[in-house]
Amino acid sequence: MMTNNEQAKATSAIKKSISTTSSLQIELLKSGQTSSASSIHTSSSSHTVSSHGTSGSHHSHHHHPLPHHPIQSHPGAHAHLYHPDPEAAYHDTGIDYNHVLMIRNAASAKLYEDALRYEDGTIISSAGALVTSSGKKTGRSPKDKRIVDEPSTAEDIWWGPVNTKLSEHAFLINHERAVDYLNTRERLYVFDGYAGWDPKYRIKIRVVCARAYHCLFMRNMLIRPTDEELETYGEPDFTILNAGAFPANRYTTGMTSTTSVAIDFRRKEMVILGTEYAGEMKKGVFTIMHYLMPRAGVLSLHSSANQGTDGDVTLFFGLSGTGKTTLSADPRRHLIGDDEHCWSDTGVFNIEGGCYAKCIDLSAEKEPEIYGAIRYGAVLENVVLDEDTREVDYKDCSLTENTRCAYPIEYIPNALIPCIGGHPKNIIMLTCDAFGVLPPVSRLTPAQAMYHFISGYTAKIAGTEEGVTEPEATFSACFGQPFLVLHPTRYASMLAEKIRTHKAHVWLVNTGWAGGDVRLGKRIALKYSRAIIDAVHSGSLNDVEYEKYPVFGLDIPKTVPNVPAEVLNPRSAWGAATTEFDGTVRKLASLFNENFAKYSSEATDEVIAAGPQI
């Protein structure tokens, strides 16, 4: 804790450096608050609790907050610090370098120490991972995402439900609010990293935050510079100010809640208020790349990618539940990346330096690579563990179903480092069709590839009032609509051009149901989906006979090694229920056409014609 003398000096420094600091922030400093987590794990009936309040009853397996300890320096630790010019490095952001203890590019061990010391509810798992809480928000807040409406970028941006306008004035209010909050913290963390493995296109990202957890998370997710690269790092291309423990003002024009995630492309800044969910930073960087890369002639993609021993690269697109992670994790192939990539004139490169894996129901048997990556240096979010053994219960979703782990990509044994590959030979668009009418595999023309890429279809299961489950179509443009900045057809046109130029094969693979919808059919066996992917990689699907699938106009292979022929054609799989099958096909086709109508004004006649014909 600060002494009265130290409090007086610190308060005086803030008053001198930031004349607009509110009395509320001054009180935060006087109260001796540190940048501890705003919440801790509690029982499933009350998942989070303010550090200013009292907690409810504890879940028997949830961990308890560790005691607060004063700052100590180990006598055997020697300083090895990089000292930038404070005026050059932080002047533009408004961060008061002279007041706060600035911890820059800290090692994982230092961030572990600070998280355990200052952030309530942080603990180490039996495997060595840092277990922490993201507070009340355990997922992204897409309705609170804003992009500044200003003349130099306004005409390029796809305004609408994904990209909501925010005035420059409102952004500056949020920026000032974030800076005021950060300047009242006793310590701040700064991490300088890169987005994009290709040195020609990578951008420099600086993260300024108040939690060691957030810094370690981004240390894992961004590409980590070498000591030599840090010496010449210079000014960042984009800065993230994460003041997530402090709320936005709901009465600021353009705010709809106390959460705000705002990007200003002119100022090259991202400001976070009112959410401590670390995934906002990861996807914020992806949004930035979705704007900058196409302007540089590089296609940004929400996909995983792997490479075979012969150097053949495959891209996998797919929404949650389609099997993207499972099918792209192949021990016989090298992983380029699991989520975000770019396709340039020289090939594919990963945007990230780490992976952000879902942990719900994780097991060593089902996903050994991910399970093994959860060790020292990794960050586990919002999981439940045994208080005595510190073993994580990955089946427990009492805090959230969105339990996650962030770890460096080199923790995956067969990762390709650097994460750069050649031009894709195959592109696989995954869907989980709960209607049961899309083929397990079909070959797409470039126009069909554009159509299905823009559509981004899958289906989820919704419970009805009677308790009967039925399929519900979900469409997400470019298989990643929440992160798009430009109109979907801009990305689709670039993809089609690259497919034509590099003669890539495009496949639509359904990992959902066959022989009926979710109520009557059966889920396509994982062994069949794996056999289809193996056939794609071996090239055997290039030499088989195909037949045309009506309505959707898809080419279906008549044979696939190790897959029964009756599974390949949905009409055959449905058997005698031809009337119901035809009606379900028309229903799904209508849903496709209804969704695509939103983009038809920007699409060519060829692409529109590539959709279902009823």
Coordinates of C-alpha atoms in Angstrom, one line a residue:
M1 CA 0.0 0.0 0.0
M2 CA 1.1 3.6 -0.6
T3 CA 2.1 5.8 2.3
N4 CA 0.3 9.1 2.8
N5 CA 3.3 10.9 1.4
E6 CA 3.4 8.8 -1.7
Q7 CA -0.3 9.2 -2.2
A8 CA 0.0 13.0 -2.0
K9 CA 2.9 13.0 -4.5
A10 CA 1.2 10.7 -6.9
T11 CA -2.0 12.7 -6.8
S12 CA -0.1 15.9 -7.4
A13 CA 1.6 14.4 -10.4
I14 CA -1.7 13.4 -12.0
K15 CA -3.1 16.9 -11.5
K16 CA -0.2 18.4 -13.3
S17 CA -0.1 15.9 -16.2
I18 CA -3.8 15.6 -16.8
S19 CA -5.8 18.6 -16.1
T20 CA -9.1 16.9 -17.1
T21 CA -8.9 14.0 -14.7
S22 CA -12.2 13.6 -12.9
S23 CA -12.6 13.7 -9.2
L24 CA -13.8 10.0 -9.5
Q25 CA -10.4 8.9 -10.8
I26 CA -8.5 10.9 -8.2
E27 CA -10.6 9.1 -5.6
L28 CA -9.6 5.8 -7.1
L29 CA -6.0 6.6 -6.6
K30 CA -6.5 8.0 -3.1
S31 CA -8.3 4.8 -2.1
G32 CA -5.1 2.9 -2.9
Q33 CA -6.8 0.6 -5.5
T34 CA -4.5 -1.4 -7.7
S35 CA -5.4 -2.8 -11.1
S36 CA -6.8 -6.0 -9.6
A37 CA -9.5 -8.0 -11.3
S38 CA -13.0 -6.6 -11.0
S39 CA -14.3 -10.0 -10.3
I40 CA -13.6 -13.4 -8.8
H41 CA -14.9 -16.9 -9.2
T42 CA -18.0 -17.6 -7.1
S43 CA -20.8 -20.1 -7.2
S44 CA -22.7 -20.9 -10.3
S45 CA -25.7 -18.9 -9.2
S46 CA -23.5 -15.8 -9.0
H47 CA -20.6 -16.1 -11.3
T48 CA -18.9 -12.8 -10.6
V49 CA -18.8 -10.3 -7.8
S50 CA -17.4 -6.8 -7.6
S51 CA -14.2 -6.4 -5.7
H52 CA -16.0 -3.7 -3.7
G53 CA -18.8 -6.0 -2.7
T54 CA -19.2 -9.3 -0.9
S55 CA -19.3 -12.7 -2.5
G56 CA -22.0 -15.3 -2.2
S57 CA -21.5 -18.9 -1.3
H58 CA -18.5 -20.5 -3.0
H59 CA -18.7 -23.5 -5.3
S60 CA -16.9 -26.3 -3.6
H61 CA -14.4 -26.6 -6.5
H62 CA -13.8 -22.9 -7.2
H63 CA -10.6 -21.4 -6.1
H64 CA -10.3 -18.5 -3.6
P65 CA -8.5 -15.2 -4.1
L66 CA -4.9 -15.1 -3.1
P67 CA -3.8 -12.6 -0.4
H68 CA -2.3 -9.2 -1.5
H69 CA 1.5 -8.9 -1.1
P70 CA 3.7 -5.9 -1.3
I71 CA 6.0 -5.5 -4.2
Q72 CA 9.3 -7.4 -3.7
S73 CA 12.4 -7.8 -5.8
H74 CA 14.2 -11.1 -5.6
P75 CA 17.9 -10.5 -4.6
G76 CA 19.1 -12.8 -7.4
A77 CA 17.1 -11.1 -10.2
H78 CA 19.1 -8.8 -12.4
A79 CA 17.5 -6.0 -14.4
H80 CA 17.5 -6.4 -18.2
L81 CA 15.2 -3.6 -19.4
Y82 CA 14.5 -1.9 -22.6
H83 CA 14.1 1.9 -22.0
P84 CA 12.3 3.7 -24.8
D85 CA 12.2 7.5 -25.0
P86 CA 9.0 8.0 -22.8
E87 CA 8.0 11.1 -24.7
A88 CA 8.3 9.4 -28.1
A89 CA 6.6 6.2 -27.0
Y90 CA 3.6 7.4 -25.0
H91 CA 3.0 11.1 -25.6
D92 CA 0.4 10.5 -28.3
T93 CA -1.7 8.2 -26.2
G94 CA -1.8 10.5 -23.2
I95 CA -0.4 7.9 -20.8
D96 CA 1.5 9.6 -18.0
Y97 CA 4.9 7.7 -18.1
N98 CA 6.3 9.8 -15.2
H99 CA 3.6 8.7 -12.8
V100 CA 3.0 5.0 -13.3
L101 CA 5.3 2.1 -13.0
M102 CA 5.5 1.0 -16.6
I103 CA 6.2 -2.7 -17.0
R104 CA 7.2 -3.2 -20.6
N105 CA 7.5 -6.4 -22.6
A106 CA 7.7 -8.5 -19.4
A107 CA 8.6 -12.1 -19.3
S108 CA 5.8 -14.7 -18.6
A109 CA 7.3 -15.3 -15.1
K110 CA 7.0 -11.6 -14.2
L111 CA 3.4 -11.5 -15.5
Y112 CA 2.6 -14.7 -13.5
E113 CA 3.9 -13.1 -10.4
D114 CA 2.0 -9.8 -10.8
A115 CA -1.3 -11.6 -11.7
L116 CA -1.0 -13.8 -8.7
R117 CA -0.1 -10.9 -6.4
Y118 CA -2.5 -8.2 -7.6
E119 CA -5.4 -9.9 -9.3
D120 CA -8.0 -11.6 -7.1
G121 CA -9.1 -15.0 -8.1
T122 CA -5.9 -15.9 -10.1
I123 CA -4.2 -19.2 -9.5
I124 CA -1.9 -21.8 -11.1
S125 CA -3.4 -25.0 -12.5
S126 CA -1.8 -28.4 -11.9
A127 CA -0.4 -28.3 -15.4
G128 CA 1.2 -24.9 -14.8
A129 CA -1.2 -22.6 -16.7
L130 CA -2.3 -19.3 -15.2
V131 CA -6.0 -19.6 -14.3
T132 CA -7.8 -16.2 -14.3
S133 CA -11.2 -14.6 -14.6
S134 CA -12.4 -12.1 -17.3
G135 CA -15.0 -10.7 -14.9
K136 CA -18.7 -10.3 -15.7
K137 CA -18.1 -10.5 -19.5
T138 CA -17.1 -14.0 -20.5
G139 CA -17.5 -13.4 -24.2
R140 CA -17.3 -10.7 -26.8
S141 CA -19.8 -7.8 -26.8
P142 CA -20.6 -7.4 -30.6
K143 CA -23.4 -4.9 -30.0
D144 CA -21.0 -2.6 -28.3
K145 CA -18.4 -2.6 -31.1
R146 CA -18.0 0.8 -32.8
I147 CA -15.9 2.2 -35.7
V148 CA -15.2 6.0 -35.9
D149 CA -17.0 7.7 -38.8
E150 CA -14.5 10.0 -40.3
P151 CA -13.8 11.3 -43.9
S152 CA -10.6 9.3 -44.7
T153 CA -12.2 5.9 -44.2
A154 CA -16.0 6.3 -44.2
E155 CA -16.5 5.4 -47.8
D156 CA -14.7 2.1 -47.5
I157 CA -16.4 0.7 -44.4
W158 CA -19.4 -1.6 -44.6
W159 CA -21.8 0.3 -42.3
G160 CA -24.7 -1.6 -40.8
P161 CA -25.3 -4.1 -38.0
V162 CA -21.7 -5.2 -37.9
N163 CA -20.0 -1.8 -38.1
T164 CA -21.8 0.8 -36.1
K165 CA -20.8 4.5 -36.5
L166 CA -19.3 6.5 -33.7
S167 CA -18.4 10.1 -33.9
E168 CA -14.9 11.3 -33.5
H169 CA -16.0 13.4 -30.5
A170 CA -17.5 10.4 -28.8
F171 CA -14.4 8.4 -29.4
L172 CA -12.2 11.1 -27.8
I173 CA -14.5 11.1 -24.8
N174 CA -13.9 7.4 -24.4
H175 CA -10.2 7.8 -25.1
E176 CA -9.9 10.4 -22.4
R177 CA -11.9 8.2 -20.0
A178 CA -9.6 5.3 -20.7
V179 CA -6.4 7.4 -20.3
D180 CA -7.7 8.9 -17.0
Y181 CA -8.4 5.5 -15.6
L182 CA -5.0 4.0 -16.7
N183 CA -3.1 7.0 -15.3
T184 CA -4.5 6.3 -11.9
R185 CA -3.2 2.7 -11.8
E186 CA -0.1 2.0 -9.7
R187 CA 1.4 0.0 -12.6
L188 CA 0.7 -0.4 -16.3
Y189 CA 1.8 -3.1 -18.7
V190 CA 2.9 -2.5 -22.2
F191 CA 3.5 -5.2 -24.8
D192 CA 4.9 -4.5 -28.3
G193 CA 4.2 -7.2 -30.8
Y194 CA 3.4 -7.9 -34.4
A195 CA 0.3 -9.0 -36.3
G196 CA 1.2 -11.0 -39.4
W197 CA 4.2 -13.4 -39.8
D198 CA 5.2 -12.1 -43.3
P199 CA 7.7 -9.3 -42.5
K200 CA 6.5 -7.4 -45.7
Y201 CA 3.0 -7.1 -44.4
R202 CA 3.2 -7.3 -40.6
I203 CA 2.0 -4.4 -38.5
K204 CA 3.3 -3.3 -35.1
I205 CA 0.7 -3.5 -32.3
R206 CA 1.2 -1.9 -28.9
V207 CA -1.0 -3.0 -26.0
V208 CA -1.3 -0.8 -22.9
C209 CA -3.3 -2.4 -20.1
A210 CA -3.7 -2.5 -16.3
R211 CA -3.9 -6.3 -15.8
A212 CA -1.0 -8.7 -16.0
Y213 CA -3.5 -11.3 -17.4
H214 CA -4.3 -9.1 -20.4
C215 CA -0.6 -8.5 -21.1
L216 CA 0.2 -12.2 -20.9
F217 CA -2.8 -13.0 -23.1
M218 CA -1.6 -10.6 -25.9
R219 CA 2.0 -11.8 -25.4
N220 CA 0.8 -15.2 -26.3
M221 CA -1.6 -14.1 -29.2
L222 CA 0.6 -11.6 -30.9
I223 CA 3.9 -12.5 -32.6
R224 CA 6.7 -11.9 -30.1
P225 CA 9.6 -9.8 -31.3
T226 CA 13.2 -10.7 -30.7
D227 CA 15.4 -8.5 -28.5
E228 CA 17.0 -7.1 -31.7
E229 CA 13.6 -6.3 -33.2
L230 CA 12.5 -4.6 -30.0
E231 CA 15.6 -2.3 -30.1
T232 CA 14.5 -1.0 -33.5
Y233 CA 10.7 -1.3 -32.9
G234 CA 10.0 2.4 -32.9
E235 CA 6.5 3.7 -33.1
P236 CA 3.5 1.2 -33.3
D237 CA 1.2 1.1 -36.3
F238 CA -1.7 0.7 -33.9
T239 CA -2.2 1.1 -30.2
I240 CA -4.8 -0.7 -28.0
L241 CA -5.7 1.0 -24.7
N242 CA -7.4 -1.5 -22.5
A243 CA -9.2 0.1 -19.6
G244 CA -11.7 -2.7 -19.4
A245 CA -12.2 -2.5 -15.7
F246 CA -13.6 1.0 -16.0
P247 CA -17.1 1.5 -17.6
A248 CA -18.1 3.7 -20.5
N249 CA -20.5 6.5 -19.8
R250 CA -23.9 5.3 -21.0
Y251 CA -24.9 8.9 -21.7
T252 CA -22.1 9.5 -24.1
T253 CA -23.6 9.8 -27.6
G254 CA -23.4 6.4 -29.4
M255 CA -23.2 4.3 -26.3
T256 CA -25.8 1.7 -25.5
S257 CA -24.3 0.2 -22.4
T258 CA -21.3 0.6 -20.1
T259 CA -19.2 -1.5 -22.5
S260 CA -17.5 0.1 -25.5
V261 CA -15.0 -1.5 -28.0
A262 CA -14.1 1.3 -30.4
I263 CA -11.6 1.6 -33.3
D264 CA -10.4 4.8 -34.9
F265 CA -8.5 4.0 -38.1
R266 CA -7.3 7.6 -38.6
R267 CA -5.9 7.8 -35.1
K268 CA -4.8 4.2 -35.3
E269 CA -6.2 3.4 -31.9
M270 CA -8.5 0.9 -30.2
V271 CA -10.1 1.8 -26.8
I272 CA -11.7 -0.8 -24.6
L273 CA -14.1 0.2 -21.7
G274 CA -16.4 -1.9 -19.6
T275 CA -15.2 -5.4 -20.4
E276 CA -12.2 -7.4 -19.2
Y277 CA -12.8 -10.3 -21.7
A278 CA -9.4 -10.6 -23.4
G279 CA -10.8 -11.9 -26.6
E280 CA -11.9 -8.4 -27.5
M281 CA -8.2 -7.5 -28.1
K282 CA -7.6 -10.5 -30.2
K283 CA -10.6 -9.9 -32.5
G284 CA -9.9 -6.2 -32.4
V285 CA -6.5 -6.9 -34.1
F286 CA -8.3 -9.2 -36.6
T287 CA -10.7 -6.3 -37.4
I288 CA -7.8 -4.0 -38.0
M289 CA -6.2 -6.5 -40.3
H290 CA -9.5 -6.9 -42.2
Y291 CA -9.3 -3.2 -43.0
L292 CA -5.6 -2.8 -43.6
M293 CA -4.7 -5.9 -45.6
P294 CA -7.2 -5.7 -48.5
R295 CA -6.0 -2.1 -49.0
A296 CA -2.5 -3.6 -49.4
G297 CA -3.8 -6.2 -51.9
V298 CA -3.7 -9.0 -49.3
L299 CA -6.8 -11.1 -48.6
S300 CA -7.6 -11.5 -44.8
L301 CA -9.4 -14.7 -43.9
H302 CA -11.2 -16.2 -40.9
S303 CA -9.8 -19.7 -41.4
S304 CA -7.4 -22.3 -40.2
A305 CA -4.5 -23.6 -42.4
N306 CA -2.2 -26.5 -42.5
Q307 CA 0.6 -27.8 -44.8
G308 CA 1.4 -31.3 -46.0
T309 CA 4.9 -32.8 -46.2
D310 CA 5.0 -31.9 -49.9
G311 CA 4.3 -28.2 -49.2
D312 CA 0.7 -28.4 -50.2
V313 CA -1.4 -25.9 -48.2
T314 CA -5.1 -26.2 -47.3
L315 CA -7.4 -23.5 -45.9
F316 CA -10.4 -24.5 -43.7
F317 CA -13.4 -22.2 -43.3
G318 CA -16.1 -22.9 -40.9
L319 CA -18.3 -21.5 -38.1
S320 CA -18.4 -22.9 -34.6
G321 CA -19.4 -26.6 -34.4
T322 CA -18.5 -27.4 -38.0
G323 CA -15.2 -29.3 -37.1
K324 CA -12.7 -26.7 -38.3
T325 CA -10.4 -27.2 -35.4
T326 CA -10.7 -31.0 -35.3
L327 CA -10.3 -31.5 -39.0
S328 CA -7.4 -29.1 -39.5
A329 CA -5.5 -30.6 -36.6
D330 CA -3.9 -33.4 -38.5
P331 CA -0.7 -35.1 -37.0
R332 CA 0.4 -35.8 -40.5
R333 CA 0.4 -32.2 -41.5
H334 CA 2.0 -29.0 -40.1
L335 CA -0.3 -26.4 -38.5
I336 CA 0.2 -22.9 -40.0
G337 CA -2.6 -21.4 -37.8
D338 CA -5.9 -22.2 -36.2
D339 CA -8.0 -19.0 -36.8
E340 CA -6.8 -16.0 -38.7
H341 CA -4.7 -15.8 -41.9
C342 CA -3.8 -13.7 -44.9
W343 CA -3.3 -14.7 -48.5
S344 CA -0.7 -12.5 -50.3
D345 CA 1.0 -12.7 -53.7
T346 CA 3.5 -15.1 -52.3
G347 CA 1.3 -17.4 -50.2
V348 CA -0.5 -17.7 -46.9
F349 CA 0.7 -16.4 -43.5
N350 CA -0.8 -16.6 -40.0
I351 CA -1.8 -13.3 -38.4
E352 CA -1.2 -14.5 -34.9
G353 CA 1.6 -15.8 -32.7
G354 CA -0.7 -18.1 -30.6
C355 CA -3.9 -20.0 -30.4
Y356 CA -7.1 -19.2 -28.5
A357 CA -8.8 -22.6 -28.1
K358 CA -12.2 -23.5 -26.7
C359 CA -11.8 -25.7 -23.6
I360 CA -15.3 -27.0 -23.0
D361 CA -15.2 -30.8 -22.8
L362 CA -11.5 -30.8 -23.7
S363 CA -9.7 -34.1 -23.2
A364 CA -6.3 -35.6 -24.0
E365 CA -8.0 -38.3 -26.0
K366 CA -10.1 -36.0 -28.3
E367 CA -7.6 -33.2 -28.8
P368 CA -4.2 -34.2 -27.5
E369 CA -2.3 -31.2 -29.1
I370 CA -4.5 -28.6 -27.5
Y371 CA -4.6 -30.5 -24.2
G372 CA -0.8 -30.7 -24.1
A373 CA -0.4 -27.0 -24.9
I374 CA -2.1 -26.0 -21.6
R375 CA 1.0 -25.7 -19.5
Y376 CA 3.3 -23.0 -18.1
G377 CA 2.9 -19.8 -20.0
A378 CA -0.7 -20.5 -21.1
V379 CA -3.7 -18.5 -19.9
L380 CA -6.9 -20.4 -18.9
E381 CA -10.0 -18.2 -18.7
N382 CA -13.1 -18.8 -16.6
V383 CA -12.5 -22.5 -16.0
V384 CA -13.4 -24.3 -12.8
L385 CA -10.7 -26.3 -11.0
D386 CA -10.4 -28.5 -7.9
E387 CA -9.3 -26.4 -4.9
D388 CA -7.0 -29.1 -3.5
T389 CA -5.5 -30.7 -6.7
R390 CA -5.7 -27.6 -8.9
E391 CA -6.9 -29.9 -11.7
V392 CA -9.2 -28.2 -14.2
D393 CA -12.7 -29.7 -14.8
Y394 CA -13.2 -29.0 -18.5
K395 CA -16.7 -30.4 -18.4
D396 CA -17.8 -27.8 -15.8
C397 CA -19.5 -24.8 -17.6
S398 CA -21.0 -23.2 -14.5
L399 CA -19.1 -20.0 -15.1
T400 CA -19.5 -20.0 -18.9
E401 CA -19.6 -22.4 -21.8
N402 CA -17.0 -20.2 -23.4
T403 CA -14.0 -21.4 -21.4
R404 CA -10.8 -20.7 -23.3
C405 CA -7.0 -21.1 -23.3
A406 CA -4.5 -18.8 -25.0
Y407 CA -1.0 -20.3 -25.7
P408 CA 1.9 -19.6 -28.0
I409 CA 1.6 -21.5 -31.3
E410 CA 4.9 -23.2 -30.7
Y411 CA 3.2 -25.2 -27.9
I412 CA 1.6 -27.2 -30.7
P413 CA 4.2 -29.9 -31.6
N414 CA 3.6 -29.9 -35.4
A415 CA 3.3 -26.1 -35.8
L416 CA 5.1 -24.7 -38.8
I417 CA 7.5 -21.9 -37.6
P418 CA 7.6 -19.3 -39.1
C419 CA 3.8 -19.6 -39.8
I420 CA 4.1 -19.0 -43.5
G421 CA 3.1 -21.3 -46.3
G422 CA 2.7 -21.3 -50.1
H423 CA -0.5 -20.7 -52.1
P424 CA -3.4 -23.0 -51.1
K425 CA -3.9 -26.1 -53.2
N426 CA -7.2 -26.9 -51.6
I427 CA -9.9 -24.7 -49.9
I428 CA -12.4 -26.5 -47.7
M429 CA -15.6 -24.7 -46.6
L430 CA -17.1 -26.6 -43.7
T431 CA -20.8 -26.6 -42.8
C432 CA -22.8 -28.5 -40.2
D433 CA -26.1 -28.9 -42.0
A434 CA -28.8 -29.9 -39.5
F435 CA -31.4 -30.0 -42.3
G436 CA -29.5 -33.1 -43.7
V437 CA -29.8 -32.1 -47.4
L438 CA -26.3 -30.8 -48.3
P439 CA -23.9 -33.5 -49.6
P440 CA -21.0 -34.7 -47.3
V441 CA -18.7 -33.3 -50.0
S442 CA -19.2 -31.4 -53.2
R443 CA -16.8 -29.6 -55.7
L444 CA -17.4 -25.9 -56.2
T445 CA -16.8 -23.7 -59.2
P446 CA -15.2 -20.2 -58.6
A447 CA -18.6 -18.6 -58.8
Q448 CA -20.1 -21.2 -56.4
A449 CA -17.1 -20.6 -54.1
M450 CA -17.9 -16.9 -54.0
Y451 CA -21.6 -17.6 -53.3
H452 CA -20.9 -20.0 -50.4
F453 CA -18.1 -17.8 -49.0
I454 CA -20.4 -14.8 -48.9
S455 CA -23.2 -16.9 -47.4
G456 CA -21.1 -18.6 -44.7
Y457 CA -23.8 -21.1 -43.8
T458 CA -24.2 -23.6 -41.0
A459 CA -27.1 -24.7 -38.8
K460 CA -27.6 -24.9 -35.1
I461 CA -30.1 -26.8 -33.0
A462 CA -32.8 -24.7 -31.3
G463 CA -35.1 -26.1 -28.7
T464 CA -38.8 -25.6 -29.2
E465 CA -41.4 -25.0 -26.5
E466 CA -42.5 -28.6 -26.8
G467 CA -38.9 -29.7 -26.2
V468 CA -38.4 -31.0 -29.7
T469 CA -35.2 -29.9 -31.4
E470 CA -35.3 -28.5 -34.9
P471 CA -32.6 -27.0 -37.2
E472 CA -32.0 -23.2 -37.4
A473 CA -30.0 -21.8 -40.3
T474 CA -27.1 -19.5 -39.4
F475 CA -25.4 -17.3 -42.0
S476 CA -22.2 -15.4 -41.3
A477 CA -20.7 -13.6 -44.3
C478 CA -17.2 -14.8 -45.2
F479 CA -17.4 -17.3 -42.3
G480 CA -16.6 -14.4 -40.0
Q481 CA -19.1 -11.6 -40.3
P482 CA -18.6 -9.9 -36.9
F483 CA -15.0 -9.0 -37.9
L484 CA -15.5 -7.7 -41.4
V485 CA -14.9 -4.0 -42.1
L486 CA -15.4 -3.9 -45.9
H487 CA -18.4 -5.2 -47.8
P488 CA -18.3 -9.1 -48.0
T489 CA -18.2 -9.0 -51.8
R490 CA -14.8 -7.2 -51.6
Y491 CA -13.3 -10.2 -49.8
A492 CA -15.2 -12.7 -52.0
S493 CA -13.9 -11.1 -55.2
M494 CA -10.3 -11.2 -54.0
L495 CA -10.8 -14.9 -53.0
A496 CA -12.3 -15.8 -56.4
E497 CA -9.4 -14.1 -58.2
K498 CA -6.8 -16.0 -56.2
I499 CA -8.6 -19.3 -56.7
R500 CA -8.5 -18.7 -60.5
T501 CA -4.9 -17.5 -60.5
H502 CA -3.5 -20.3 -58.4
K503 CA -6.0 -23.0 -59.6
A504 CA -7.0 -24.0 -56.1
H505 CA -9.7 -26.7 -55.7
V506 CA -12.6 -25.6 -53.6
W507 CA -14.8 -28.1 -51.6
L508 CA -18.0 -27.7 -49.6
V509 CA -17.9 -30.3 -46.8
N510 CA -20.9 -31.0 -44.7
T511 CA -20.1 -32.5 -41.2
G512 CA -23.8 -32.4 -40.1
W513 CA -26.6 -34.8 -40.7
A514 CA -27.5 -37.4 -43.4
G515 CA -30.5 -39.6 -44.0
G516 CA -32.9 -36.9 -42.5
D517 CA -32.7 -33.7 -40.5
V518 CA -31.6 -33.5 -36.9
R519 CA -34.7 -35.3 -35.7
L520 CA -34.7 -38.2 -38.1
G521 CA -31.2 -38.6 -39.5
K522 CA -27.8 -39.4 -38.1
R523 CA -24.7 -37.2 -37.7
I524 CA -22.2 -37.9 -40.5
A525 CA -19.5 -40.1 -38.8
L526 CA -16.3 -38.2 -38.0
K527 CA -14.3 -41.1 -39.7
Y528 CA -16.2 -40.4 -43.0
S529 CA -15.4 -36.6 -42.7
R530 CA -11.7 -37.5 -42.1
A531 CA -11.7 -39.9 -45.0
I532 CA -13.1 -37.1 -47.2
I533 CA -10.4 -34.6 -46.1
D534 CA -7.8 -37.3 -46.7
A535 CA -9.2 -37.8 -50.2
V536 CA -9.0 -34.1 -50.9
H537 CA -5.3 -34.1 -49.8
S538 CA -4.4 -37.2 -51.7
G539 CA -5.9 -35.8 -54.9
S540 CA -8.1 -38.9 -55.4
L541 CA -11.2 -36.7 -55.8
N542 CA -9.8 -35.2 -58.9
D543 CA -10.0 -38.5 -60.8
V544 CA -13.5 -39.7 -59.9
E545 CA -16.9 -39.4 -61.6
Y546 CA -19.3 -36.7 -60.5
E547 CA -23.0 -36.2 -60.7
K548 CA -25.1 -33.0 -60.5
Y549 CA -27.1 -32.3 -57.4
P550 CA -30.4 -30.6 -58.2
V551 CA -31.5 -27.2 -56.9
F552 CA -28.1 -26.4 -55.4
G553 CA -26.3 -27.3 -58.6
L554 CA -23.4 -28.9 -56.8
D555 CA -21.1 -31.6 -58.2
I556 CA -21.1 -34.7 -56.0
P557 CA -18.4 -37.4 -56.3
K558 CA -19.9 -40.9 -56.9
T559 CA -17.1 -42.5 -54.9
V560 CA -14.8 -41.5 -52.1
P561 CA -12.3 -44.0 -50.6
N562 CA -13.6 -45.4 -47.2
V563 CA -17.0 -43.6 -47.5
P564 CA -20.1 -45.7 -48.3
A565 CA -21.6 -44.6 -51.7
E566 CA -25.1 -44.3 -50.2
V567 CA -23.9 -41.5 -47.8
L568 CA -22.6 -39.3 -50.6
N569 CA -25.9 -38.4 -52.2
P570 CA -28.4 -37.0 -49.7
R571 CA -31.4 -38.2 -51.8
S572 CA -30.2 -41.8 -51.5
A573 CA -29.5 -41.3 -47.8
W574 CA -33.1 -40.2 -47.1
G575 CA -34.4 -43.4 -48.7
A576 CA -38.2 -43.6 -49.2
A577 CA -38.9 -40.2 -47.6
T578 CA -38.7 -38.4 -51.0
T579 CA -41.6 -35.9 -50.4
E580 CA -40.2 -34.7 -47.1
F581 CA -36.7 -34.6 -48.6
D582 CA -37.8 -32.4 -51.6
G583 CA -39.6 -30.1 -49.2
T584 CA -36.6 -29.7 -46.9
V585 CA -34.3 -29.0 -49.9
R586 CA -36.6 -26.2 -51.1
K587 CA -36.8 -24.8 -47.5
L588 CA -33.1 -24.6 -47.1
A589 CA -32.7 -23.2 -50.7
S590 CA -35.2 -20.5 -49.9
L591 CA -33.2 -19.6 -46.7
F592 CA -30.0 -19.3 -48.8
N593 CA -31.7 -17.0 -51.4
E594 CA -33.3 -14.9 -48.7
N595 CA -30.0 -14.4 -47.0
F596 CA -28.1 -13.6 -50.2
A597 CA -30.6 -11.0 -51.2
K598 CA -28.8 -8.7 -48.8
Y599 CA -25.6 -8.8 -50.9
S600 CA -27.1 -9.2 -54.4
S601 CA -26.7 -5.5 -55.3
E602 CA -22.9 -5.8 -55.0
A603 CA -22.7 -9.3 -56.6
T604 CA -22.3 -10.2 -60.2
D605 CA -25.0 -12.1 -62.2
E606 CA -22.6 -15.1 -62.4
V607 CA -22.3 -15.3 -58.6
I608 CA -26.1 -14.8 -58.0
A609 CA -26.8 -17.6 -60.5
A610 CA -24.4 -19.9 -58.6
G611 CA -26.9 -20.1 -55.7
P612 CA -29.8 -22.5 -55.4
Q613 CA -32.4 -22.5 -58.2
I614 CA -35.9 -23.3 -57.0

